[in-house]
PDB file of C-alpha atoms in Angstrom:
ATOM      1  CA  ARG C   7     -16.070  -4.234 -12.148  1.00 60.00           C
ATOM      2  CA  VAL C   8     -12.494  -2.952 -11.972  1.00 62.00           C
ATOM      3  CA  TYR C   9     -12.407   0.831 -12.022  1.00 65.00           C
ATOM      4  CA  ARG C  10      -9.702   2.563 -14.019  1.00 70.00           C
ATOM      5  CA  TYR C  11      -9.344   5.278 -11.381  1.00 66.00           C
ATOM      6  CA  GLY C  12     -11.245   4.151  -8.300  1.00 72.00           C
ATOM      7  CA  ASN C  13      -9.066   6.163  -5.918  1.00 77.00           C
ATOM      8  CA  ALA C  14      -6.702   9.128  -5.878  1.00 81.00           C
ATOM      9  CA  TYR C  15      -4.013  10.640  -3.702  1.00 83.00           C
ATOM     10  CA  ASP C  16      -3.367  14.272  -2.802  1.00 86.00           C
ATOM     11  CA  LYS C  17      -0.626  15.810  -4.928  1.00 87.00           C
ATOM     12  CA  ASP C  18       1.204  17.239  -1.928  1.00 87.00           C
ATOM     13  CA  LEU C  19       2.483  13.703  -1.304  1.00 90.00           C
ATOM     14  CA  ILE C  20       4.605  14.165  -4.429  1.00 90.00           C
ATOM     15  CA  TYR C  21       5.622  17.769  -3.809  1.00 88.00           C
ATOM     16  CA  LYS C  22       6.187  17.641  -0.057  1.00 94.00           C
ATOM     17  CA  TYR C  23       7.152  14.070   0.887  1.00 94.00           C
ATOM     18  CA  ARG C  24       8.191  11.939  -2.120  1.00 95.00           C
ATOM     19  CA  ASN C  25      11.632  10.391  -1.650  1.00 93.00           C
ATOM     20  CA  ILE C  26      13.290   7.759  -3.832  1.00 93.00           C
ATOM     21  CA  HIS C  27      16.958   8.651  -3.328  1.00 90.00           C
ATOM     22  CA  ASP C  28      17.483   8.961   0.433  1.00 91.00           C
ATOM     23  CA  LYS C  29      16.118   5.825   2.045  1.00 94.00           C
ATOM     24  CA  GLU C  30      16.620   4.396   5.524  1.00 94.00           C
ATOM     25  CA  ASN C  31      16.978   0.736   6.413  1.00 93.00           C
ATOM     26  CA  TYR C  32      13.533  -0.098   7.768  1.00 96.00           C
ATOM     27  CA  VAL C  33      10.196  -1.564   6.678  1.00 97.00           C
ATOM     28  CA  VAL C  34       6.817   0.072   7.217  1.00 97.00           C
ATOM     29  CA  PHE C  35       3.137  -0.860   7.360  1.00 97.00           C
ATOM     30  CA  TYR C  36       0.168   1.437   7.831  1.00 96.00           C
ATOM     31  CA  GLY C  37      -3.555   0.862   7.844  1.00 93.00           C
ATOM     32  CA  ARG C  38      -6.103  -0.761  10.093  1.00 91.00           C
ATOM     33  CA  ILE C  39      -4.491  -3.261  12.457  1.00 93.00           C
ATOM     34  CA  THR C  40      -6.711  -6.274  11.733  1.00 93.00           C
ATOM     35  CA  PRO C  41      -6.257  -9.899  10.618  1.00 94.00           C
ATOM     36  CA  ALA C  42      -7.871  -9.070   7.259  1.00 94.00           C
ATOM     37  CA  LYS C  43      -5.079  -6.563   6.604  1.00 95.00           C
ATOM     38  CA  GLY C  44      -2.483  -9.222   7.414  1.00 95.00           C
ATOM     39  CA  ILE C  45      -1.284  -8.116  10.820  1.00 94.00           C
ATOM     40  CA  TRP C  46      -0.460 -11.687  11.968  1.00 95.00           C
ATOM     41  CA  ASP C  47       1.452 -12.177   8.712  1.00 96.00           C
ATOM     42  CA  ILE C  48       3.550  -9.110   9.506  1.00 96.00           C
ATOM     43  CA  ILE C  49       4.435 -10.516  12.925  1.00 95.00           C
ATOM     44  CA  LYS C  50       5.600 -13.728  11.239  1.00 95.00           C
ATOM     45  CA  VAL C  51       7.641 -11.723   8.739  1.00 96.00           C
ATOM     46  CA  ALA C  52       9.251  -9.735  11.558  1.00 95.00           C
ATOM     47  CA  ARG C  53      10.593 -12.918  13.118  1.00 93.00           C
ATOM     48  CA  HIS C  54      12.486 -13.622   9.871  1.00 95.00           C
ATOM     49  CA  LEU C  55      13.714 -10.023   9.534  1.00 92.00           C
ATOM     50  CA  ASN C  56      15.000  -9.769  13.082  1.00 87.00           C
ATOM     51  CA  ASP C  57      17.840  -7.409  12.120  1.00 90.00           C
ATOM     52  CA  ILE C  58      15.469  -4.924  10.422  1.00 94.00           C
ATOM     53  CA  ASP C  59      12.955  -2.655  12.166  1.00 96.00           C
ATOM     54  CA  ILE C  60       9.323  -2.809  11.051  1.00 97.00           C
ATOM     55  CA  VAL C  61       7.432   0.389  11.882  1.00 97.00           C
ATOM     56  CA  ILE C  62       3.649   0.025  12.095  1.00 97.00           C
ATOM     57  CA  PHE C  63       1.124   2.875  12.037  1.00 97.00           C
ATOM     58  CA  GLY C  64      -2.630   2.680  12.420  1.00 94.00           C
ATOM     59  CA  PRO C  65      -5.617   2.194  14.699  1.00 92.00           C
ATOM     60  CA  ILE C  66      -5.939  -1.202  16.341  1.00 91.00           C
ATOM     61  CA  SER C  67      -9.099  -3.248  16.723  1.00 83.00           C
ATOM     62  CA  ASP C  68     -10.169  -3.661  20.359  1.00 85.00           C
ATOM     63  CA  ARG C  69     -10.799  -7.325  19.601  1.00 86.00           C
ATOM     64  CA  ILE C  70      -7.114  -8.057  19.012  1.00 91.00           C
ATOM     65  CA  ARG C  71      -5.351  -5.289  20.948  1.00 91.00           C
ATOM     66  CA  VAL C  72      -4.125  -7.419  23.871  1.00 91.00           C
ATOM     67  CA  ARG C  73      -3.017 -10.346  21.715  1.00 91.00           C
ATOM     68  CA  PHE C  74      -1.254  -8.049  19.239  1.00 91.00           C
ATOM     69  CA  LEU C  75       0.681  -6.075  21.832  1.00 90.00           C
ATOM     70  CA  ARG C  76       1.613  -9.215  23.774  1.00 89.00           C
ATOM     71  CA  ASN C  77       3.114 -10.934  20.711  1.00 82.00           C
ATOM     72  CA  LEU C  78       5.215  -8.131  19.218  1.00 91.00           C
ATOM     73  CA  PRO C  79       8.771  -9.156  18.293  1.00 93.00           C
ATOM     74  CA  ASN C  80      11.468  -6.724  19.422  1.00 93.00           C
ATOM     75  CA  ASN C  81      11.991  -5.345  15.917  1.00 95.00           C
ATOM     76  CA  ILE C  82       8.368  -4.180  15.518  1.00 96.00           C
ATOM     77  CA  LYS C  83       7.833  -0.575  16.541  1.00 96.00           C
ATOM     78  CA  TYR C  84       4.103   0.106  16.939  1.00 95.00           C
ATOM     79  CA  MET C  85       3.440   3.834  16.600  1.00 95.00           C
ATOM     80  CA  GLY C  86      -0.357   3.836  16.824  1.00 92.00           C
ATOM     81  CA  TYR C  87      -2.323   6.587  15.104  1.00 90.00           C
ATOM     82  CA  ARG C  88       0.029   9.461  14.262  1.00 93.00           C
ATOM     83  CA  PRO C  89      -0.333  12.895  12.600  1.00 93.00           C
ATOM     84  CA  ARG C  90      -0.387  12.922   8.811  1.00 92.00           C
ATOM     85  CA  ASP C  91       2.981  14.669   8.488  1.00 93.00           C
ATOM     86  CA  GLU C  92       4.755  12.108  10.681  1.00 96.00           C
ATOM     87  CA  LEU C  93       3.112   9.175   8.905  1.00 96.00           C
ATOM     88  CA  TYR C  94       3.933  10.292   5.367  1.00 96.00           C
ATOM     89  CA  SER C  95       7.477  11.331   6.263  1.00 96.00           C
ATOM     90  CA  SER C  96       8.124   7.891   7.778  1.00 97.00           C
ATOM     91  CA  VAL C  97       6.627   5.991   4.832  1.00 97.00           C
ATOM     92  CA  ALA C  98       8.661   8.084   2.372  1.00 97.00           C
ATOM     93  CA  LYS C  99      11.927   7.296   4.182  1.00 96.00           C
ATOM     94  CA  ALA C 100      11.255   3.551   4.418  1.00 97.00           C
ATOM     95  CA  LYS C 101      12.595   1.299   1.706  1.00 96.00           C
ATOM     96  CA  VAL C 102       9.685  -1.161   1.727  1.00 97.00           C
ATOM     97  CA  LEU C 103       6.013  -1.238   2.652  1.00 98.00           C
ATOM     98  CA  ILE C 104       4.911  -4.777   3.495  1.00 97.00           C
ATOM     99  CA  TYR C 105       1.189  -4.979   2.794  1.00 97.00           C
ATOM    100  CA  PRO C 106      -0.074  -8.561   3.257  1.00 97.00           C
ATOM    101  CA  SER C 107      -3.763  -7.663   3.016  1.00 96.00           C
ATOM    102  CA  HIS C 108      -6.145 -10.577   2.410  1.00 96.00           C
ATOM    103  CA  ILE C 109      -9.171  -8.422   1.510  1.00 92.00           C
ATOM    104  CA  ASP C 110      -9.016  -5.177  -0.423  1.00 90.00           C
ATOM    105  CA  SER C 111     -10.547  -3.054  -3.141  1.00 84.00           C
ATOM    106  CA  PHE C 112      -8.599  -0.155  -4.670  1.00 87.00           C
ATOM    107  CA  SER C 113      -5.999   0.147  -1.920  1.00 91.00           C
ATOM    108  CA  LEU C 114      -5.300   3.775  -1.038  1.00 93.00           C
ATOM    109  CA  VAL C 115      -2.386   2.641   1.164  1.00 96.00           C
ATOM    110  CA  VAL C 116      -0.575   1.145  -1.836  1.00 97.00           C
ATOM    111  CA  LEU C 117      -1.374   4.150  -4.030  1.00 95.00           C
ATOM    112  CA  GLU C 118      -0.128   6.663  -1.454  1.00 96.00           C
ATOM    113  CA  THR C 119       2.996   4.607  -0.807  1.00 97.00           C
ATOM    114  CA  LEU C 120       3.892   4.634  -4.506  1.00 97.00           C
ATOM    115  CA  ALA C 121       3.325   8.395  -4.634  1.00 96.00           C
ATOM    116  CA  LEU C 122       5.693   8.722  -1.674  1.00 97.00           C
ATOM    117  CA  GLY C 123       8.375   6.825  -3.611  1.00 96.00           C
ATOM    118  CA  THR C 124       8.424   3.624  -1.554  1.00 97.00           C
ATOM    119  CA  SER C 125       8.269   0.100  -2.961  1.00 97.00           C
ATOM    120  CA  VAL C 126       5.554  -2.353  -1.937  1.00 98.00           C
ATOM    121  CA  VAL C 127       5.441  -6.098  -1.286  1.00 98.00           C
ATOM    122  CA  ALA C 128       1.865  -7.392  -1.335  1.00 97.00           C
ATOM    123  CA  TYR C 129      -0.140 -10.561  -1.732  1.00 97.00           C
ATOM    124  CA  ASP C 130      -1.488 -11.657  -5.087  1.00 96.00           C
ATOM    125  CA  ILE C 131      -5.136 -10.988  -4.249  1.00 96.00           C
ATOM    126  CA  PRO C 132      -7.367  -9.882  -7.175  1.00 92.00           C
ATOM    127  CA  ALA C 133      -7.536  -6.175  -6.282  1.00 91.00           C
ATOM    128  CA  ILE C 134      -3.753  -5.837  -5.995  1.00 94.00           C
ATOM    129  CA  ARG C 135      -3.013  -7.931  -9.070  1.00 94.00           C
ATOM    130  CA  LEU C 136      -5.557  -6.233 -11.352  1.00 91.00           C
ATOM    131  CA  ILE C 137      -4.827  -2.646 -10.298  1.00 92.00           C
ATOM    132  CA  TYR C 138      -1.129  -2.659  -9.430  1.00 94.00           C
ATOM    133  CA  GLY C 139       0.219  -5.804 -11.082  1.00 92.00           C
ATOM    134  CA  ARG C 140       1.987  -4.007 -13.952  1.00 93.00           C
ATOM    135  CA  LEU C 141       3.854  -1.533 -11.757  1.00 96.00           C
ATOM    136  CA  LYS C 142       7.529  -2.300 -11.184  1.00 96.00           C
ATOM    137  CA  PRO C 143       7.686  -0.969  -7.605  1.00 97.00           C
ATOM    138  CA  VAL C 144       4.858  -3.339  -6.583  1.00 97.00           C
ATOM    139  CA  HIS C 145       6.252  -6.803  -5.897  1.00 97.00           C
ATOM    140  CA  ILE C 146       3.513  -9.426  -5.657  1.00 97.00           C
ATOM    141  CA  VAL C 147       3.853 -12.820  -3.948  1.00 97.00           C
ATOM    142  CA  PRO C 148       1.389 -15.709  -3.427  1.00 97.00           C
ATOM    143  CA  GLU C 149      -1.106 -15.163  -0.618  1.00 96.00           C
ATOM    144  CA  HIS C 150      -0.120 -16.675   2.763  1.00 95.00           C
ATOM    145  CA  ASN C 151       3.452 -17.284   1.560  1.00 96.00           C
ATOM    146  CA  ILE C 152       5.497 -15.778   4.393  1.00 97.00           C
ATOM    147  CA  LYS C 153       8.777 -17.039   2.959  1.00 96.00           C
ATOM    148  CA  ASP C 154       8.212 -15.160  -0.303  1.00 97.00           C
ATOM    149  CA  LEU C 155       7.153 -12.004   1.576  1.00 96.00           C
ATOM    150  CA  VAL C 156      10.410 -12.123   3.506  1.00 96.00           C
ATOM    151  CA  ASN C 157      12.586 -12.889   0.484  1.00 96.00           C
ATOM    152  CA  GLU C 158      11.028 -10.150  -1.646  1.00 96.00           C
ATOM    153  CA  ALA C 159      11.389  -7.621   1.164  1.00 96.00           C
ATOM    154  CA  LYS C 160      15.064  -8.582   1.581  1.00 96.00           C
ATOM    155  CA  LYS C 161      15.609  -8.282  -2.172  1.00 96.00           C
ATOM    156  CA  ILE C 162      14.285  -4.707  -2.143  1.00 96.00           C
ATOM    157  CA  MET C 163      16.199  -3.794   1.000  1.00 95.00           C
ATOM    158  CA  ASN C 164      19.400  -4.928  -0.716  1.00 94.00           C
ATOM    159  CA  MET C 165      18.808  -2.928  -3.918  1.00 93.00           C
ATOM    160  CA  ASN C 166      21.246  -0.138  -4.561  1.00 91.00           C
ATOM    161  CA  LEU C 167      19.522   3.242  -4.729  1.00 90.00           C
ATOM    162  CA  ASN C 168      20.067   3.675  -8.482  1.00 92.00           C
ATOM    163  CA  GLU C 169      18.286   0.389  -9.188  1.00 93.00           C
ATOM    164  CA  TYR C 170      15.592   1.311  -6.677  1.00 95.00           C
ATOM    165  CA  ALA C 171      14.985   4.733  -8.233  1.00 94.00           C
ATOM    166  CA  LYS C 172      14.856   3.210 -11.724  1.00 94.00           C
ATOM    167  CA  GLU C 173      11.812   1.128 -10.711  1.00 94.00           C
ATOM    168  CA  HIS C 174      10.002   4.222  -9.497  1.00 96.00           C
ATOM    169  CA  GLU C 175      10.911   6.275 -12.559  1.00 94.00           C
ATOM    170  CA  ASP C 176       9.484   3.658 -14.912  1.00 93.00           C
ATOM    171  CA  THR C 177       7.317   5.312 -17.592  1.00 93.00           C
ATOM    172  CA  TYR C 178       4.206   3.247 -16.855  1.00 94.00           C
ATOM    173  CA  THR C 179       4.487   3.859 -13.101  1.00 95.00           C
ATOM    174  CA  LYS C 180       4.861   7.627 -13.574  1.00 94.00           C
ATOM    175  CA  ARG C 181       1.843   7.701 -15.908  1.00 93.00           C
ATOM    176  CA  PHE C 182      -0.208   5.651 -13.433  1.00 93.00           C
ATOM    177  CA  LEU C 183       0.604   8.091 -10.620  1.00 93.00           C
ATOM    178  CA  GLU C 184      -0.258  11.084 -12.769  1.00 91.00           C
ATOM    179  CA  GLU C 185      -3.657   9.590 -13.701  1.00 88.00           C
ATOM    180  CA  HIS C 186      -4.429   8.878 -10.048  1.00 87.00           C
ATOM    181  CA  SER C 187      -3.508  12.304  -8.697  1.00 85.00           C
ATOM    182  CA  SER C 188      -6.925  13.717  -9.631  1.00 76.00           C
ATOM    183  CA  TRP C 189     -10.061  13.256  -7.520  1.00 73.00           C
ATOM    184  CA  GLU C 190     -11.945  14.726 -10.473  1.00 73.00           C
ATOM    185  CA  ASN C 191     -11.222  11.537 -12.449  1.00 69.00           C
ATOM    186  CA  VAL C 192     -12.623   9.452  -9.576  1.00 65.00           C
ATOM    187  CA  ALA C 193     -15.767  11.582  -9.322  1.00 74.00           C
ATOM    188  CA  LYS C 194     -16.423  11.442 -13.065  1.00 74.00           C
ATOM    189  CA  GLU C 195     -15.967   7.683 -13.178  1.00 67.00           C
ATOM    190  CA  THR C 196     -18.348   7.291 -10.219  1.00 70.00           C
ATOM    191  CA  MET C 197     -20.985   9.500 -11.854  1.00 75.00           C
ATOM    192  CA  ASP C 198     -20.688   7.590 -15.132  1.00 71.00           C
ATOM    193  CA  PHE C 199     -21.305   4.354 -13.223  1.00 67.00           C
ATOM    194  CA  ILE C 200     -24.352   5.827 -11.424  1.00 72.00           C
ATOM    195  CA  TYR C 201     -25.862   7.007 -14.716  1.00 69.00           C
ATOM    196  CA  GLU C 202     -25.180   3.606 -16.244  1.00 70.00           C
ATOM    197  CA  VAL C 203     -26.962   1.789 -13.401  1.00 59.00           C
ATOM    198  CA  LEU C 204     -29.896   4.213 -13.465  1.00 65.00           C
ATOM    199  CA  GLY C 205     -30.176   3.734 -17.230  1.00 66.00           C
ATOM    200  CA  GLU C 206     -30.243  -0.050 -16.868  1.00 57.00           C
ATOM    201  CA  ARG C 207     -32.923   0.159 -14.165  1.00 52.00           C
ATOM    202  CA  SER C 208     -35.093   2.502 -16.217  1.00 51.00           C
ATOM    203  CA  GLN C 209     -34.999  -0.020 -19.059  1.00 54.00           C
ATOM    204  CA  GLU C 210     -35.981  -2.815 -16.668  1.00 57.00           C
ATOM    205  CA  HIS C 211     -38.898  -0.772 -15.270  1.00 49.00           C
ATOM    206  CA  PRO C 212     -40.258   1.486 -18.035  1.00 52.00           C
TER     207      PRO C 212
END
């Protein structure tokens, strides 16, 4: 089942942090630092974007901590777990979020990043394709294709700001963000699903 809402962001991301006109020349990633979220893919990307900083936020798995920190290219800046204000301000100023996740549901990272006014490059996994595939600021490439990740990131980095803003001001994207700014929609959809399941079970076991 693909939920219409599934997740929501807090509206203060729009009012307090959103930025589509004053970008800085760096790439960002935030989330759990694990192989499933594509952390080794990001290291490979960094080696092809050696003139661009990649700023990474998030908690790191103990299982990979030593290997991750030992293999960081010079252009990766690992910030660890940072306060909410610092995280959102940094994501809003970045021009691209690289999000090479291999396993996901309704990604809150992608949703928040769009609300912050930053474009996304992500893999063509089902959750990303089905939920975000029609949004212009979400650029999808084949899974495991590092070359395409790099090329798409470079393409966005080289956009002029008018072209960049036009993607984010697309009518469908603005409507999508408005629909997903309400946790009430998420709660109602969840309750409808619970009632549906309970109804099916009551019919199975009268």
